[in-house]
mmCIF file of C-alpha atoms in Angstrom:
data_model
loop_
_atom_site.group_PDB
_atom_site.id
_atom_site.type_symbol
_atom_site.label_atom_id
_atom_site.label_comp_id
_atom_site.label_asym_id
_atom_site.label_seq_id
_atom_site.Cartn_x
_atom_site.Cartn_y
_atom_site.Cartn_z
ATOM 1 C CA UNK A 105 -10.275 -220.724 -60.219
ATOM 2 C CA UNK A 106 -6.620 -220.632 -58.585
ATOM 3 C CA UNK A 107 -4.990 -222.062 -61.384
ATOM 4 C CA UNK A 108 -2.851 -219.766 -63.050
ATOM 5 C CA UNK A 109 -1.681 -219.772 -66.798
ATOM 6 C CA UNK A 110 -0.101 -222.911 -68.228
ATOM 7 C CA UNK A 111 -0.362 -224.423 -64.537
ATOM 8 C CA UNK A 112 -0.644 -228.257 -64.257
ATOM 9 C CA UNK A 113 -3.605 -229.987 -62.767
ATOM 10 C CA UNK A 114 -2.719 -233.417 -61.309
ATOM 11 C CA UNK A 115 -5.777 -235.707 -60.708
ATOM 12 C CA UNK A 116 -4.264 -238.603 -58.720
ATOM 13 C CA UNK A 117 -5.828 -242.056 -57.887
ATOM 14 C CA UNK A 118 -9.623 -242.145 -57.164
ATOM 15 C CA UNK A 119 -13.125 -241.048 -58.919
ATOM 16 C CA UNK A 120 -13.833 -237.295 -59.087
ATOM 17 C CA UNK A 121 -17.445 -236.481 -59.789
ATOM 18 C CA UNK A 122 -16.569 -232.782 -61.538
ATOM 19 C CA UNK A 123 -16.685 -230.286 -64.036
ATOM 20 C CA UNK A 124 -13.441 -229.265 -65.192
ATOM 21 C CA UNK A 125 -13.516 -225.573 -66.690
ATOM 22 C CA UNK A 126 -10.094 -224.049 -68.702
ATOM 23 C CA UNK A 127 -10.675 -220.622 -69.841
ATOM 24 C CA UNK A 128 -6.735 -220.303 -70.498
ATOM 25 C CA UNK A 129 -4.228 -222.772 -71.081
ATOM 26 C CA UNK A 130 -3.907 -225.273 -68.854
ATOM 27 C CA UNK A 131 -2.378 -228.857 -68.925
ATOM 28 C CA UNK A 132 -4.612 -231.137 -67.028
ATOM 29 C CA UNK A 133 -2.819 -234.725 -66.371
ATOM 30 C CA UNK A 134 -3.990 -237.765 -64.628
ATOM 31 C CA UNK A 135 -0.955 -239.211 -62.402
ATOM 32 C CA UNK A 136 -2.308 -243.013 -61.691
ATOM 33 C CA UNK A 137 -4.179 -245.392 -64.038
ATOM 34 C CA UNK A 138 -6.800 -244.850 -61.829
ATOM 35 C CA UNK A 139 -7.601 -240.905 -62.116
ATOM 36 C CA UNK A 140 -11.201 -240.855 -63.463
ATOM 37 C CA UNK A 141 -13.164 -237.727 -64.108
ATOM 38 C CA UNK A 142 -16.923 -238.278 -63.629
ATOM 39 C CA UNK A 143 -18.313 -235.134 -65.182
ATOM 40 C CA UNK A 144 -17.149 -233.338 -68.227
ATOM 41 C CA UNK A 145 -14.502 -231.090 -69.579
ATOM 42 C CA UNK A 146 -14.639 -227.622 -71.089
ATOM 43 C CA UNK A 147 -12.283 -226.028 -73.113
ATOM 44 C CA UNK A 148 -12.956 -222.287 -74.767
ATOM 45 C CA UNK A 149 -11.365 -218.738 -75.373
ATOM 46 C CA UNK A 150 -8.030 -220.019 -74.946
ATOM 47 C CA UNK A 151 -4.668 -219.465 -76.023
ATOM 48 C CA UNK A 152 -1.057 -221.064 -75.773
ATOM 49 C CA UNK A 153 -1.278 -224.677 -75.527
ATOM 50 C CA UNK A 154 -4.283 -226.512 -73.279
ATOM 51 C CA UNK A 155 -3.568 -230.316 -73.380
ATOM 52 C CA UNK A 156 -5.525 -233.190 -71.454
ATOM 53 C CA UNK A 157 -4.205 -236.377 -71.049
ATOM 54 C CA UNK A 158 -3.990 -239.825 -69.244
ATOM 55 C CA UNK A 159 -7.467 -239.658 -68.147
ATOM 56 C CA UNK A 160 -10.632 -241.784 -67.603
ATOM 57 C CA UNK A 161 -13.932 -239.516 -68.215
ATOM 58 C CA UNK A 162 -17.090 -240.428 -68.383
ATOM 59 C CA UNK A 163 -20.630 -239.668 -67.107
ATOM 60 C CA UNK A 164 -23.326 -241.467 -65.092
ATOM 61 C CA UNK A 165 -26.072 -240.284 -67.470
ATOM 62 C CA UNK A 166 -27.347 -240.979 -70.584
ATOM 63 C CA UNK A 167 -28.659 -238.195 -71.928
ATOM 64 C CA UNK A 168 -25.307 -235.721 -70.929
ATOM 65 C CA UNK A 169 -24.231 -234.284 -74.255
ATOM 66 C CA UNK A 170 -20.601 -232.986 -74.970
ATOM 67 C CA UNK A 171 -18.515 -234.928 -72.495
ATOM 68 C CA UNK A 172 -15.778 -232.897 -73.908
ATOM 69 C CA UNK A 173 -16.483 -229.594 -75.498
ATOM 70 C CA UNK A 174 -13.577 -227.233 -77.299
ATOM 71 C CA UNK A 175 -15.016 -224.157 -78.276
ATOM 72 C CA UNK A 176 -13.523 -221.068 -79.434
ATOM 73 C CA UNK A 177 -9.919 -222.000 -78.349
ATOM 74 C CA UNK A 178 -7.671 -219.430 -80.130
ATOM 75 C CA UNK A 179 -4.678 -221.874 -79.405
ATOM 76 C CA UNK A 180 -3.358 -225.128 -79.607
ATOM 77 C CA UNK A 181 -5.560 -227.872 -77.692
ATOM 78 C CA UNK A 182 -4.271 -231.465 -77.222
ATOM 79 C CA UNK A 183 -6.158 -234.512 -76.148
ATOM 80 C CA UNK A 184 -3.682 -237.909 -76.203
ATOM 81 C CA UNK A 185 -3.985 -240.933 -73.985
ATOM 82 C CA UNK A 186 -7.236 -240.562 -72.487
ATOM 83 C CA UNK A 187 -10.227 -243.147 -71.837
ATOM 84 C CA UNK A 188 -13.345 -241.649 -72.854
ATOM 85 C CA UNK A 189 -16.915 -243.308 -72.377
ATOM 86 C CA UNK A 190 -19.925 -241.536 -72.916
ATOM 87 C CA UNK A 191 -23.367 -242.283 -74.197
ATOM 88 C CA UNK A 192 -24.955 -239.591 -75.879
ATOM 89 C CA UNK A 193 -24.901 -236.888 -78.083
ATOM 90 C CA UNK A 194 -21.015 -235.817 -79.423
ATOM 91 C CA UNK A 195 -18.815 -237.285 -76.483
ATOM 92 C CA UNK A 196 -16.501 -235.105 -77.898
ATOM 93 C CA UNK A 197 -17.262 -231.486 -79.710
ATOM 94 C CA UNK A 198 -14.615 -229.506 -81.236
ATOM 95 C CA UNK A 199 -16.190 -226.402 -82.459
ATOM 96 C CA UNK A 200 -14.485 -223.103 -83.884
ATOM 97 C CA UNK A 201 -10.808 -223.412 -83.163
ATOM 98 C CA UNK A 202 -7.331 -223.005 -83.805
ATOM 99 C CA UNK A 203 -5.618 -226.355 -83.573
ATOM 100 C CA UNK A 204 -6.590 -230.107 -82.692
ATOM 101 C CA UNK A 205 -4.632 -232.654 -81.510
ATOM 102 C CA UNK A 206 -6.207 -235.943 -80.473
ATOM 103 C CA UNK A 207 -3.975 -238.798 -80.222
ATOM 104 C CA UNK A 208 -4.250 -242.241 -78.935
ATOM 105 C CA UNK A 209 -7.285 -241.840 -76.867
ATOM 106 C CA UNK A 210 -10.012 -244.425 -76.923
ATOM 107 C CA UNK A 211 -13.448 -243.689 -76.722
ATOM 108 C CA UNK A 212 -16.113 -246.388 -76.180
ATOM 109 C CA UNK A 213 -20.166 -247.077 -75.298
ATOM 110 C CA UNK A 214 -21.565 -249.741 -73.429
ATOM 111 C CA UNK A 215 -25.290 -248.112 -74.470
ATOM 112 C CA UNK A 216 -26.710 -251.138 -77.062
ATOM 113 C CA UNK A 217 -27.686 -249.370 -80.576
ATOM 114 C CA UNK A 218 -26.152 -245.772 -79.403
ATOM 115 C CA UNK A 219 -26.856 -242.858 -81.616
ATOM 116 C CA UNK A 220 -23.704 -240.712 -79.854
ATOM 117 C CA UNK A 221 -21.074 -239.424 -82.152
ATOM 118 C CA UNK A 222 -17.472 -240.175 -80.750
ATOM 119 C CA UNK A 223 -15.862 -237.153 -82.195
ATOM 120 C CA UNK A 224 -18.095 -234.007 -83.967
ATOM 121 C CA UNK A 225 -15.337 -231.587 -85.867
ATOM 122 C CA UNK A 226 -17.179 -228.334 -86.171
ATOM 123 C CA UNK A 227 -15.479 -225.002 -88.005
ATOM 124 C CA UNK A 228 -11.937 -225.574 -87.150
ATOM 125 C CA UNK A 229 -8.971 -224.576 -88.997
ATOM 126 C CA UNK A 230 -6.458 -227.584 -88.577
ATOM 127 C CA UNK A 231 -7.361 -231.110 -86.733
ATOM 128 C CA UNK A 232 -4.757 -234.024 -86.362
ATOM 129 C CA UNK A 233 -6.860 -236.977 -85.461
ATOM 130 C CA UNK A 234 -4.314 -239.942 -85.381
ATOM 131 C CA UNK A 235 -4.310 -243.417 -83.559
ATOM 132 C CA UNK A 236 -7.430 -243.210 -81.698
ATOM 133 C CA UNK A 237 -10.099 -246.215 -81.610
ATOM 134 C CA UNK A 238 -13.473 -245.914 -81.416
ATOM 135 C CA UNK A 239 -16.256 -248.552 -80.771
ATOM 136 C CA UNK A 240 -19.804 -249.226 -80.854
ATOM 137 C CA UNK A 241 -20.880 -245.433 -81.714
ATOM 138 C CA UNK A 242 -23.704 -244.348 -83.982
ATOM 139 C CA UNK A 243 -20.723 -242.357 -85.755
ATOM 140 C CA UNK A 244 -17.512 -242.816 -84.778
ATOM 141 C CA UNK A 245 -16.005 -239.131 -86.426
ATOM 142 C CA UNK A 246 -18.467 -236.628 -88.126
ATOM 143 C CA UNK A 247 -16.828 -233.323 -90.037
ATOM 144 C CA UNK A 248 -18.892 -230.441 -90.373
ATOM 145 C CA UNK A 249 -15.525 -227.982 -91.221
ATOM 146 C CA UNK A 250 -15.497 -225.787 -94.811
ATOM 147 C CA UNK A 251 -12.701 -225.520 -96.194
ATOM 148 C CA UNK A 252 -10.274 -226.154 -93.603
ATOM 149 C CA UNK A 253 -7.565 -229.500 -93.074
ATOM 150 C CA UNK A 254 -8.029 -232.460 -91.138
ATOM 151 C CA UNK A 255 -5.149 -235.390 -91.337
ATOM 152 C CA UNK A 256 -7.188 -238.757 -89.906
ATOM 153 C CA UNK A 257 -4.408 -241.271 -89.562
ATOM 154 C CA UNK A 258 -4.090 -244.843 -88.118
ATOM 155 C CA UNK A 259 -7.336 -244.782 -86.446
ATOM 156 C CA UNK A 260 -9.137 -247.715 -85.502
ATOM 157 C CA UNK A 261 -13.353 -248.067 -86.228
ATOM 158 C CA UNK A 262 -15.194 -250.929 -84.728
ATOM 159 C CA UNK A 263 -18.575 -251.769 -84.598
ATOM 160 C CA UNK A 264 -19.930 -248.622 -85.550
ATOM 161 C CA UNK A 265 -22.915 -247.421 -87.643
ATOM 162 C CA UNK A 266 -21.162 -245.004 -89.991
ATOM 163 C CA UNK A 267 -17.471 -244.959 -88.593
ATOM 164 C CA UNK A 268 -16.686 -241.764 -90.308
ATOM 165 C CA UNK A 269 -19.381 -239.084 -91.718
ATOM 166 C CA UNK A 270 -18.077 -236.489 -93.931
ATOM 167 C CA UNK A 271 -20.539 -233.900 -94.360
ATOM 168 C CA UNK A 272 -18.758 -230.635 -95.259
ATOM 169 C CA UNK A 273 -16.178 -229.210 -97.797
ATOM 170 C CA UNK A 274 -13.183 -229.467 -95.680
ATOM 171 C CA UNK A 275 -10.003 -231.041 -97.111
ATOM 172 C CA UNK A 276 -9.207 -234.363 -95.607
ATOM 173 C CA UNK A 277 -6.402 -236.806 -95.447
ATOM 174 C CA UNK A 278 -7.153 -240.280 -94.411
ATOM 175 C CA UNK A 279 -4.874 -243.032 -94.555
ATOM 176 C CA UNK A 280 -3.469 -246.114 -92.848
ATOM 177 C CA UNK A 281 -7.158 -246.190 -90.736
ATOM 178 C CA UNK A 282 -8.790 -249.749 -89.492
ATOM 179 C CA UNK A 283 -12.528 -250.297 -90.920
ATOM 180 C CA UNK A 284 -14.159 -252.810 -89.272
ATOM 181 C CA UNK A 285 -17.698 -254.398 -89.131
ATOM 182 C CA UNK A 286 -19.707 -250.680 -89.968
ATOM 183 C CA UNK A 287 -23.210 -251.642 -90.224
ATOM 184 C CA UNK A 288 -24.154 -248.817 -92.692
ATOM 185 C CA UNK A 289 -20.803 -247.346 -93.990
ATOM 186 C CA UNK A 290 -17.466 -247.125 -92.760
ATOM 187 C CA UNK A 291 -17.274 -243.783 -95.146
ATOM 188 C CA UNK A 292 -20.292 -242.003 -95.877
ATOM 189 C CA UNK A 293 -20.262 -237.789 -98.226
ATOM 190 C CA UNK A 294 -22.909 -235.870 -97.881
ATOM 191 C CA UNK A 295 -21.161 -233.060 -99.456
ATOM 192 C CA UNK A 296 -18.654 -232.685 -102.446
ATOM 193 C CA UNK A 297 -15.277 -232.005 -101.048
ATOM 194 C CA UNK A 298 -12.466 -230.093 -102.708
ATOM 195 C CA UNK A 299 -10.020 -232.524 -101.446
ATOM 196 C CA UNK A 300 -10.354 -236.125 -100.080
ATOM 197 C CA UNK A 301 -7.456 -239.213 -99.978
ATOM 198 C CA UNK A 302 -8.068 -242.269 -98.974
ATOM 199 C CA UNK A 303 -5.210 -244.272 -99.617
ATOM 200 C CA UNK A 304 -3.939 -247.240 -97.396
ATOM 201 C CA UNK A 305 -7.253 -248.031 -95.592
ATOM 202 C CA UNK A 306 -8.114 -251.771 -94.705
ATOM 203 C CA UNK A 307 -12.102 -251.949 -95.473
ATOM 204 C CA UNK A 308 -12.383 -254.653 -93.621
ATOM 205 C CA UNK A 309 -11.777 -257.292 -96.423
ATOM 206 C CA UNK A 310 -8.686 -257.649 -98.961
ATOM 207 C CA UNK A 311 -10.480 -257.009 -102.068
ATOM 208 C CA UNK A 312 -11.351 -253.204 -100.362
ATOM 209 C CA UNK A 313 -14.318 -251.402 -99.874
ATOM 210 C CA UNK A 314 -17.913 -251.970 -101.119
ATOM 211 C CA UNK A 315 -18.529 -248.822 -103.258
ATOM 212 C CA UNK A 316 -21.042 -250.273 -105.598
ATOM 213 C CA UNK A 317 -21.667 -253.618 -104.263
ATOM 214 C CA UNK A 318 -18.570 -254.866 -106.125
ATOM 215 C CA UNK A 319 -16.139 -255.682 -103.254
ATOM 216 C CA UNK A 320 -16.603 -257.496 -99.886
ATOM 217 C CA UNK A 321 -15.366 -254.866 -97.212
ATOM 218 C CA UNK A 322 -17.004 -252.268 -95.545
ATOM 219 C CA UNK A 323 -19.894 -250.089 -97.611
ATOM 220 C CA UNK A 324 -18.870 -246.470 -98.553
ATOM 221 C CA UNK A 325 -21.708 -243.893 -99.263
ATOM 222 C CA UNK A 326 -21.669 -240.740 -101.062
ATOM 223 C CA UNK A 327 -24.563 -238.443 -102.171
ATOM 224 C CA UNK A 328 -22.182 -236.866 -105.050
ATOM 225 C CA UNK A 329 -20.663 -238.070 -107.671
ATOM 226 C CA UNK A 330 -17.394 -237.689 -106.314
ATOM 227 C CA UNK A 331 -14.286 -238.934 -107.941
ATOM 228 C CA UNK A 332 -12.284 -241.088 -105.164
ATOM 229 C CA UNK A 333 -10.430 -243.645 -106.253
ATOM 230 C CA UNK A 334 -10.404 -246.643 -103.472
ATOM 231 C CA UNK A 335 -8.363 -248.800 -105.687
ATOM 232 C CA UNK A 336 -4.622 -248.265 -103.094
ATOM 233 C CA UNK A 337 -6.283 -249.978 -99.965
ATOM 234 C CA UNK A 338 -4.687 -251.942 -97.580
ATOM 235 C CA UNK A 339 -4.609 -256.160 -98.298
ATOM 236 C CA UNK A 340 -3.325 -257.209 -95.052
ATOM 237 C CA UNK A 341 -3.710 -256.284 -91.623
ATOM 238 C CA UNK A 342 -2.942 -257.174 -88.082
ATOM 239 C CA UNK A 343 -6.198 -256.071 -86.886
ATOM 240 C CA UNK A 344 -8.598 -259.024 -86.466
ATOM 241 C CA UNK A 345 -11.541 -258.394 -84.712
ATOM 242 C CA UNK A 346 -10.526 -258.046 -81.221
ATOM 243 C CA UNK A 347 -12.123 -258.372 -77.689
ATOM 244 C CA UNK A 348 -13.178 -254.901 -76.161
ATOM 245 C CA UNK A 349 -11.018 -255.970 -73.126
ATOM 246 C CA UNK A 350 -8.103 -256.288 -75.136
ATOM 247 C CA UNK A 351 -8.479 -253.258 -77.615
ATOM 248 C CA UNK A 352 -11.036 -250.555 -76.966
ATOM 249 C CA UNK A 353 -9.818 -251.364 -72.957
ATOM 250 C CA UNK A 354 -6.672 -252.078 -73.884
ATOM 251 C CA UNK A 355 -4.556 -249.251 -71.988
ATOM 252 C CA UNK A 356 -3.077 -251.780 -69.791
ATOM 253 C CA UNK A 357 -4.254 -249.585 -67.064
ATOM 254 C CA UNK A 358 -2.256 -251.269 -64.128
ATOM 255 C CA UNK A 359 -3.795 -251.659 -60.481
ATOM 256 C CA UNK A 360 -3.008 -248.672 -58.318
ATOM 257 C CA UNK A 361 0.086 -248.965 -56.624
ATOM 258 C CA UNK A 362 -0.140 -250.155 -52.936
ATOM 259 C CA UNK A 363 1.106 -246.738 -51.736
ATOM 260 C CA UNK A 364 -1.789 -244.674 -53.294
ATOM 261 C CA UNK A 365 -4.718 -244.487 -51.867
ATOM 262 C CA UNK A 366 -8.247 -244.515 -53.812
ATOM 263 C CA UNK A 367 -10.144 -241.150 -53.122
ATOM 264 C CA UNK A 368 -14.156 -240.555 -53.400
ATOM 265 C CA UNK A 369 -14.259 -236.735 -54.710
ATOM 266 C CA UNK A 370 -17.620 -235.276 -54.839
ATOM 267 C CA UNK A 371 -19.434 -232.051 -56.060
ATOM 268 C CA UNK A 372 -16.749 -229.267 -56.543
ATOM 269 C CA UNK A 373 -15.814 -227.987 -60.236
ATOM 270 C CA UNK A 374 -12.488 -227.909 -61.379
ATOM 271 C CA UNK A 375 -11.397 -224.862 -62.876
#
């Protein structure tokens, strides 16, 4: 409640069971590979720029829903470098705001056969989802926008149900994204959509996506008969099928250094 305008937060070294709560903008920074939020984060009614970043969140249960939650924020809000592990529900929900930023975070689940959605895109006017990976979700990135932008570049989908869930009209870019191993579809329309590209993708094979069980990579799904054209896809890729350790965990998150110590935090909210 101290915190004034466009104040910075520092969460140093240690676990911090907590609720943090930004009703303006705010930057909230983690200062040691070990800063880890146990709790969630709450973002609404904001303005200016709120941003988020170098943090480990996640919860203890498994049936806490919105890890994250944007709501309302008449600004710009920016998520980048974060670790985020949750179980249920949207881990995180960006509902009815201004501007999205959320760039190379990582979100994983250890639950086996997890229905969570990584990232639910409700109602806002411009979302830049770029570089983030996202493993063993029952939807890695669900859009419920009309009518309003989203650019989802060079993300990585592993091991997902659906990795991406479109089911609005919004206009979308996605290109240069990482398809691997969906079980039901890596792309799946439940709505017509004024605008879609998907050019530059690697489907998981190098013949491209399965549309109508004519190619060998990952299955795409839509309810319409929607004019896409998946024949510019991506051939060859770097992007083998990689431990967890070494991708989804891969933010070569270093020891703490000798001279900071670890800290048990417990029971007040952040705000």
């Amino acid at each position: 409640d101290d915190a004034s305008a466009e104040d910075e937060i520092q969460i140093h070294a240690g676990e911090f069971h907590s609720q943090i709560n930004a009703d303006k903008p705010l930057t909230v920074s983690g200062m040691s590979p070990k800063s880890k939020i146990v709790g969630s984060i709450t973002v609404e009614s904001t303005g200016g720029i709120t941003s988020i970043n170098n943090l480990h969140v996640t919860n203890l249960s498994s049936n806490q829903n919105n890890l994250i939650s944007i709501t309302d924020s008449e600004g710009t809000v920016i998520l980048a470098d974060n670790y985020i592990e949750g179980h249920s529900g949207s881990i995180v929900q960006i509902a009815n705001s201004n501007q999205v930023e959320l760039v190379r975070n990582q979100f994983y689940t250890n639950q086996e056969n997890s229905d969570a959605t990584a990232i639910s895109l409700i109602d806002n006017d411009l979302s830049d989802i770029i570089n983030n990976s996202m493993s063993g979700f029952g939807t890695g990135i669900t859009v419920q926008d009309e009518y309003k932008i989203h650019d989802l570049h060079e993300n990585k989908f592993y091991d997902n149900n659906v990795a991406l869930h479109l089911k609005s009209n919004a206009n979308i870019d996605i290109q240069h994204n990482k398809f691997l191993h969906s079980c039901e579809a890596a792309l799946k329309v439940s709505k017509k959509m004024p605008m879609i590209n998907v050019d530059n993708n690697w489907w998981n094979s190098s013949d491209g996506p399965n549309v109508e069980g004519n190619r060998n990579g990952d299955r795409i799904i839509t309810a319409y008969d929607i004019d896409l054209e998946f024949n510019n896809f991506a051939t060859i890729t770097d992007c083998q099928r990689l431990s967890l350790e070494s991708e989804i965990l891969g933010m070569e998150r270093d020891p703490v250094a000798e001279s900071e110590q670890a800290i048990n935090f417990t029971g007040q909210n952040i705000t």
